[in-house]
């Protein structure tokens, strides 16, 4: 076949690149004219493209676009087959296209980074060359060296003297006037290494960094772990070497950030090259925090042992070294205000265990001789008790404690940074109300208690709190006798003190809101009748009786054997009769009772187990939380969490996180109004009549527990809700003691001394305020009498007559003295599947965390305390009370 046979026209898919290549082949050695310039058919890729469109054998090769054209160009210049010379056979003249692949393509322009790789195909095209890999690696390492050099050059070595210049924190009353300035500024003093015993140095080295004198001062793996932990959203781990910890201690900012961690690393490297190991160790011991506001070894020695650092024994040095693990958990005095787990008992165990371990490590490392070790380990070096800091006396100590806990719980400020000072804390506390509450407690104590004459009047404690309804602001609290008198727990945030019958309003509110299992969701009227007789068998919803562990029926008792018969819930609340509320709680469902209490402001962690006695106040919320929950009734069902701080500033700039808690509708308005109506009657005609001396519209409820181990009164007006708790405790174990015989009477009830304190305070706090009363309560729910009530239900009146005066005291409970909350012992309590299997102490000795929790007395250790069924465990949270 002729080599010059006519070729069919090229398909129009080649694109501009193909057209240009076709034109380039139309003139030998000359640049082709622009496409379409001559008007000839070759300008449009008819004949001039033939040499590229057809290969040997006449097979058609079509290029789909620019990419295919580029690949064709690359192949044409690849060197596999010599390109045809212009004018030769196959040279691609305008009239002589041949079988060659066209003329040689111009060489590709070199790129600085050849990626994807030119001239390679398939996976080789995307595999970087060794030149590229090595070049980039060297560039990256070079950048790291430059960055490290800049970082090293820019950071400066920290000074322990600068770190010692901490400032005080200043607290302000609600009106903006200064309450107190307190901090670590005056409790810090640097000492030379020569004044620090060798035992203290080696105790820290053996416990914290055995290779201290040999390492470079930086632990790369520790830093990597910290950065990885940050990437996962966790807390930044502390420096793992003494050098890194010294650097961290000298920072006034403890921000948990990647940049701070890198800066710490660079400074640690520089410190390791510029300072001697002894200088680093001296700085570390002088800047570390040992708890109780003590920074540095000299302040720690004075705080815990009342001596200079140079006089510390080997055993005392090991104790102080143990504190560096975390004074919150290793100070034997306890720190329940910061963490409910940090009880004095648990902290003592932690301290002894680490103290003995440190001594063992010192001995093993050759820093203690056999004789010195045996002498040091022989006896645990008991530290001194806590002491009141300057200005931290009276109620100020508890106000500061509460506000500090609130700040730490509602911000990202670490405690160590906060304790370094410089903060201005604006609180909700009103000075006049705080003073009025303390004065009320003092007055009633002086009138009713005489510990010098009566042993049973000793160790009596009071806790109280006052909260604004519809707001949540804590305006006053009473935490105890003061730090200066050795009382370091905040009784306003008590833990382990059951609230007794002050819990019954939550049971009634749940019944009015949810109804019982027999009412099909219809609320229960407070005029419903339940059996109020003593020694009553309690039924479950399936009609069976609640059983004890020995499978015999459980009987709920009242304080007296008076035969109340079927009485309205209103009357049962008035006289604080137990049996109607236990059965009502069973009918409603104890979980619904718990839900209502939580919605009102009680924290989940302070709730007791949901057995039959749960309805009678076995839970252990704090005085702050009880005042806040009753404030929900006062505010027509609107609830706001209690708060003690309105603003925090540092360096004149406000810190985030201190806006007012949001107000929410916790229960229907009319439910709250009806609870208030019933509680007004408690003051007018029932167990709270001592509160009538207030002389204004008020509502409230008394509460007393088994063996009179605690007594409460919680009451409110529209302007103020206040709770008062009274209890006795063992000063060493903090176990609750019976108040039978206290104040020279057979028993203490919520209706007497606590109510008297409440009334005395409220008179002063509300002086000059108007008396708005309460919103009118509309009729609610249906009359749903308890099982066994006379049928048909008789007509009831708003008020039921009390028993006749002719009845003897043995037959009728004194309406001024509510009955305690008797309940089964732990061995008797295993009801409807809720068997706690725990202690029978009415709550554990822990604190909460909201506006400042401090731990308070632990419950009694006997098996017949107020709840008899277990403890209120879990986390009480800020202002929470018990925390299991």
Tab-separated table of N, CA, C and O in Angstrom, residues 266-339:
chain	number	residue	atom	x	y	z
A	266	UNK	N	11.989	24.159	77.337
A	266	UNK	CA	13.160	24.961	76.999
A	266	UNK	C	13.817	25.537	78.260
A	266	UNK	O	15.045	25.556	78.383
A	267	UNK	N	12.986	26.012	79.175
A	267	UNK	CA	13.558	26.569	80.405
A	267	UNK	C	14.256	25.476	81.193
A	267	UNK	O	15.326	25.698	81.780
A	268	UNK	N	13.655	24.282	81.237
A	268	UNK	CA	14.269	23.174	81.971
A	268	UNK	C	15.639	22.833	81.392
A	268	UNK	O	16.593	22.557	82.130
A	269	UNK	N	15.739	22.839	80.065
A	269	UNK	CA	17.030	22.570	79.430
A	269	UNK	C	18.047	23.637	79.824
A	269	UNK	O	19.200	23.344	80.168
A	270	UNK	N	17.611	24.898	79.786
A	270	UNK	CA	18.528	25.989	80.117
A	270	UNK	C	18.916	25.955	81.593
A	270	UNK	O	20.076	26.191	81.940
A	271	UNK	N	17.921	25.646	82.448
A	271	UNK	CA	18.211	25.540	83.873
A	271	UNK	C	19.244	24.444	84.120
A	271	UNK	O	20.176	24.597	84.921
A	272	UNK	N	19.098	23.314	83.402
A	272	UNK	CA	20.015	22.206	83.586
A	272	UNK	C	21.436	22.527	83.180
A	272	UNK	O	22.384	21.910	83.682
A	273	UNK	N	21.598	23.484	82.286
A	273	UNK	CA	22.946	23.850	81.842
A	273	UNK	C	23.523	25.032	82.602
A	273	UNK	O	24.747	25.211	82.635
A	274	UNK	N	22.671	25.837	83.191
A	274	UNK	CA	23.137	27.060	83.845
A	274	UNK	C	23.215	26.953	85.374
A	274	UNK	O	24.016	27.648	86.001
A	275	UNK	N	22.373	26.124	85.976
A	275	UNK	CA	22.352	26.010	87.431
A	275	UNK	C	22.904	24.664	87.861
A	275	UNK	O	22.745	23.659	87.152
A	276	UNK	N	23.500	24.644	89.020
A	276	UNK	CA	23.976	23.370	89.568
A	276	UNK	C	22.797	22.572	90.103
A	276	UNK	O	21.718	23.116	90.349
A	277	UNK	N	23.002	21.285	90.306
A	277	UNK	CA	21.936	20.442	90.832
A	277	UNK	C	21.506	20.895	92.225
A	277	UNK	O	20.315	20.855	92.560
A	278	UNK	N	22.433	21.341	93.030
A	278	UNK	CA	22.079	21.811	94.375
A	278	UNK	C	21.216	23.062	94.313
A	278	UNK	O	20.283	23.235	95.105
A	279	UNK	N	21.537	23.941	93.357
A	279	UNK	CA	20.731	25.154	93.206
A	279	UNK	C	19.312	24.818	92.755
A	279	UNK	O	18.332	25.417	93.202
A	280	UNK	N	19.199	23.836	91.860
A	280	UNK	CA	17.872	23.419	91.398
A	280	UNK	C	17.086	22.803	92.541
A	280	UNK	O	15.895	23.106	92.734
A	281	UNK	N	17.719	21.943	93.318
A	281	UNK	CA	17.037	21.283	94.438
A	281	UNK	C	16.597	22.305	95.484
A	281	UNK	O	15.489	22.232	96.023
A	282	UNK	N	17.456	23.265	95.766
A	282	UNK	CA	17.102	24.330	96.715
A	282	UNK	C	15.890	25.108	96.221
A	282	UNK	O	14.947	25.383	96.984
A	283	UNK	N	15.894	25.438	94.926
A	283	UNK	CA	14.758	26.172	94.366
A	283	UNK	C	13.474	25.369	94.421
A	283	UNK	O	12.403	25.911	94.714
A	284	UNK	N	13.581	24.089	94.126
A	284	UNK	CA	12.380	23.234	94.155
A	284	UNK	C	11.779	23.160	95.550
A	284	UNK	O	10.559	23.343	95.732
A	285	UNK	N	12.602	22.942	96.560
A	285	UNK	CA	12.088	22.832	97.923
A	285	UNK	C	11.538	24.155	98.442
A	285	UNK	O	10.639	24.178	99.281
A	286	UNK	N	12.050	25.262	97.920
A	286	UNK	CA	11.580	26.583	98.363
A	286	UNK	C	10.335	27.063	97.622
A	286	UNK	O	9.728	28.056	98.031
A	287	UNK	N	9.972	26.413	96.535
A	287	UNK	CA	8.815	26.883	95.755
A	287	UNK	C	7.667	25.885	95.730
A	287	UNK	O	6.615	26.184	95.161
A	288	UNK	N	7.826	24.721	96.319
A	288	UNK	CA	6.772	23.702	96.297
A	288	UNK	C	5.661	24.033	97.291
A	288	UNK	O	5.896	24.690	98.316
A	289	UNK	N	4.465	23.543	96.974
A	289	UNK	CA	3.301	23.784	97.827
A	289	UNK	C	3.066	22.556	98.701
A	289	UNK	O	2.960	21.436	98.206
A	290	UNK	N	2.971	22.771	100.013
A	290	UNK	CA	2.823	21.679	100.975
A	290	UNK	C	1.443	21.631	101.616
A	290	UNK	O	1.214	20.860	102.535
A	291	UNK	N	0.524	22.448	101.139
A	291	UNK	CA	-0.807	22.474	101.720
A	291	UNK	C	-0.926	23.455	102.860
A	291	UNK	O	0.068	24.016	103.351
A	292	UNK	N	-2.181	23.704	103.283
A	292	UNK	CA	-2.489	24.655	104.374
A	292	UNK	C	-1.917	26.041	104.095
A	292	UNK	O	-1.561	26.786	105.018
A	293	UNK	N	-1.798	26.404	102.822
A	293	UNK	CA	-1.287	27.718	102.461
A	293	UNK	C	0.199	27.874	102.615
A	293	UNK	O	0.714	28.994	102.516
A	294	UNK	N	0.948	26.771	102.831
A	294	UNK	CA	2.396	26.841	103.066
A	294	UNK	C	3.161	26.577	101.778
A	294	UNK	O	3.072	25.488	101.208
A	295	UNK	N	3.916	27.576	101.323
A	295	UNK	CA	4.792	27.446	100.168
A	295	UNK	C	6.231	27.418	100.659
A	295	UNK	O	6.666	28.293	101.390
A	296	UNK	N	6.974	26.428	100.242
A	296	UNK	CA	8.372	26.325	100.629
A	296	UNK	C	8.557	25.515	101.895
A	296	UNK	O	7.673	25.413	102.751
A	297	UNK	N	9.734	24.918	102.023
A	297	UNK	CA	10.014	23.994	103.123
A	297	UNK	C	10.009	24.688	104.484
A	297	UNK	O	9.572	24.109	105.487
A	298	UNK	N	10.439	25.946	104.542
A	298	UNK	CA	10.457	26.646	105.826
A	298	UNK	C	9.040	26.883	106.338
A	298	UNK	O	8.732	26.629	107.499
A	299	UNK	N	8.139	27.357	105.453
A	299	UNK	CA	6.748	27.572	105.852
A	299	UNK	C	6.081	26.250	106.208
A	299	UNK	O	5.287	26.178	107.144
A	300	UNK	N	6.415	25.186	105.496
A	300	UNK	CA	5.829	23.879	105.780
A	300	UNK	C	6.264	23.375	107.144
A	300	UNK	O	5.461	22.833	107.917
A	301	UNK	N	7.534	23.536	107.469
A	301	UNK	CA	8.040	23.090	108.767
A	301	UNK	C	7.345	23.836	109.903
A	301	UNK	O	6.976	23.240	110.926
A	302	UNK	N	7.126	25.129	109.717
A	302	UNK	CA	6.442	25.910	110.750
A	302	UNK	C	4.967	25.540	110.831
A	302	UNK	O	4.395	25.462	111.923
A	303	UNK	N	4.339	25.313	109.679
A	303	UNK	CA	2.911	25.027	109.655
A	303	UNK	C	2.582	23.676	110.278
A	303	UNK	O	1.628	23.563	111.050
A	304	UNK	N	3.372	22.663	109.957
A	304	UNK	CA	3.044	21.307	110.406
A	304	UNK	C	3.715	20.906	111.718
A	304	UNK	O	3.187	20.054	112.447
A	305	UNK	N	4.887	21.514	112.016
A	305	UNK	CA	5.601	21.091	113.226
A	305	UNK	C	6.063	22.235	114.114
A	305	UNK	O	6.673	22.009	115.153
A	306	UNK	N	5.760	23.476	113.726
A	306	UNK	CA	6.111	24.608	114.573
A	306	UNK	C	7.592	24.758	114.807
A	306	UNK	O	8.019	25.210	115.878
A	307	UNK	N	8.406	24.405	113.829
A	307	UNK	CA	9.869	24.505	113.981
A	307	UNK	C	10.480	24.940	112.658
A	307	UNK	O	9.812	24.948	111.618
A	308	UNK	N	11.756	25.316	112.701
A	308	UNK	CA	12.457	25.684	111.479
A	308	UNK	C	12.803	24.432	110.683
A	308	UNK	O	12.918	23.324	111.228
A	309	UNK	N	13.029	24.625	109.403
A	309	UNK	CA	13.326	23.497	108.525
A	309	UNK	C	14.581	22.747	108.967
A	309	UNK	O	14.636	21.516	108.894
A	310	UNK	N	15.583	23.470	109.428
A	310	UNK	CA	16.846	22.835	109.798
A	310	UNK	C	16.706	21.884	110.981
A	310	UNK	O	17.579	21.033	111.207
A	311	UNK	N	15.608	22.004	111.743
A	311	UNK	CA	15.413	21.175	112.928
A	311	UNK	C	14.528	19.955	112.669
A	311	UNK	O	14.209	19.209	113.608
A	312	UNK	N	14.117	19.728	111.438
A	312	UNK	CA	13.245	18.594	111.122
A	312	UNK	C	13.980	17.271	111.304
A	312	UNK	O	15.160	17.149	110.970
A	313	UNK	N	13.274	16.275	111.804
A	313	UNK	CA	13.839	14.931	111.938
A	313	UNK	C	13.710	14.176	110.620
A	313	UNK	O	13.002	14.608	109.706
A	314	UNK	N	14.379	13.025	110.530
A	314	UNK	CA	14.284	12.211	109.317
A	314	UNK	C	12.837	11.808	109.048
A	314	UNK	O	12.372	11.842	107.904
A	315	UNK	N	12.132	11.431	110.100
A	315	UNK	CA	10.751	10.995	109.955
A	315	UNK	C	9.860	12.145	109.499
A	315	UNK	O	8.995	11.973	108.632
A	316	UNK	N	10.066	13.335	110.043
A	316	UNK	CA	9.270	14.504	109.647
A	316	UNK	C	9.561	14.914	108.210
A	316	UNK	O	8.657	15.350	107.482
A	317	UNK	N	10.801	14.741	107.792
A	317	UNK	CA	11.149	15.050	106.406
A	317	UNK	C	10.396	14.136	105.444
A	317	UNK	O	9.897	14.583	104.400
A	318	UNK	N	10.309	12.854	105.792
A	318	UNK	CA	9.572	11.914	104.941
A	318	UNK	C	8.091	12.278	104.890
A	318	UNK	O	7.438	12.158	103.846
A	319	UNK	N	7.536	12.744	106.000
A	319	UNK	CA	6.126	13.168	106.027
A	319	UNK	C	5.910	14.350	105.084
A	319	UNK	O	4.966	14.360	104.289
A	320	UNK	N	6.787	15.359	105.153
A	320	UNK	CA	6.624	16.536	104.308
A	320	UNK	C	6.852	16.188	102.840
A	320	UNK	O	6.192	16.749	101.954
A	321	UNK	N	7.754	15.271	102.569
A	321	UNK	CA	7.968	14.843	101.188
A	321	UNK	C	6.723	14.144	100.641
A	321	UNK	O	6.416	14.257	99.450
A	322	UNK	N	6.014	13.433	101.502
A	322	UNK	CA	4.779	12.758	101.068
A	322	UNK	C	3.727	13.772	100.645
A	322	UNK	O	2.922	13.508	99.743
A	323	UNK	N	3.721	14.944	101.277
A	323	UNK	CA	2.737	15.968	100.931
A	323	UNK	C	2.904	16.463	99.501
A	323	UNK	O	1.935	16.922	98.878
A	324	UNK	N	4.117	16.382	98.959
A	324	UNK	CA	4.356	16.868	97.608
A	324	UNK	C	3.620	16.038	96.569
A	324	UNK	O	3.454	16.474	95.429
A	325	UNK	N	3.181	14.857	96.934
A	325	UNK	CA	2.364	14.039	96.048
A	325	UNK	C	1.002	14.684	95.831
A	325	UNK	O	0.339	14.448	94.824
A	326	UNK	N	0.591	15.525	96.771
A	326	UNK	CA	-0.697	16.212	96.687
A	326	UNK	C	-1.266	16.411	98.078
A	326	UNK	O	-1.824	15.480	98.655
A	327	UNK	N	-1.104	17.607	98.654
A	327	UNK	CA	-1.557	17.828	100.032
A	327	UNK	C	-3.048	17.614	100.230
A	327	UNK	O	-3.477	17.306	101.339
A	328	UNK	N	-3.839	17.745	99.165
A	328	UNK	CA	-5.281	17.510	99.303
A	328	UNK	C	-5.557	16.111	99.824
A	328	UNK	O	-6.470	15.903	100.624
A	329	UNK	N	-4.744	15.148	99.392
A	329	UNK	CA	-4.999	13.746	99.734
A	329	UNK	C	-4.011	13.175	100.741
A	329	UNK	O	-4.146	12.024	101.152
A	330	UNK	N	-3.015	13.957	101.158
A	330	UNK	CA	-1.997	13.424	102.068
A	330	UNK	C	-1.849	14.226	103.354
A	330	UNK	O	-1.004	13.912	104.165
A	331	UNK	N	-2.662	15.257	103.525
A	331	UNK	CA	-2.684	15.983	104.799
A	331	UNK	C	-3.642	15.246	105.735
A	331	UNK	O	-4.840	15.138	105.438
A	332	UNK	N	-3.164	14.729	106.866
A	332	UNK	CA	-4.034	13.953	107.763
A	332	UNK	C	-5.234	14.735	108.285
A	332	UNK	O	-6.211	14.124	108.739
A	333	UNK	N	-5.193	16.060	108.210
A	333	UNK	CA	-6.332	16.845	108.685
A	333	UNK	C	-7.523	16.726	107.742
A	333	UNK	O	-8.646	17.052	108.117
A	334	UNK	N	-7.288	16.251	106.521
A	334	UNK	CA	-8.378	16.089	105.564
A	334	UNK	C	-8.609	17.356	104.759
A	334	UNK	O	-8.297	18.465	105.187
A	335	UNK	N	-9.168	17.159	103.571
A	335	UNK	CA	-9.494	18.285	102.686
A	335	UNK	C	-10.784	17.994	101.939
A	335	UNK	O	-10.847	18.076	100.717
A	336	UNK	N	-11.821	17.639	102.686
A	336	UNK	CA	-13.088	17.298	102.052
A	336	UNK	C	-13.704	18.479	101.317
A	336	UNK	O	-14.540	18.288	100.431
A	337	UNK	N	-13.297	19.685	101.673
A	337	UNK	CA	-13.811	20.840	100.961
A	337	UNK	C	-13.397	20.841	99.508
A	337	UNK	O	-14.104	21.340	98.649
A	338	UNK	N	-12.228	20.272	99.219
A	338	UNK	CA	-11.752	20.198	97.845
A	338	UNK	C	-12.166	18.903	97.169
A	338	UNK	O	-12.378	18.873	95.967
A	339	UNK	N	-12.257	17.840	97.932
A	339	UNK	CA	-12.652	16.551	97.360
A	339	UNK	C	-13.257	15.711	98.478
A	339	UNK	O	-12.645	15.536	99.534
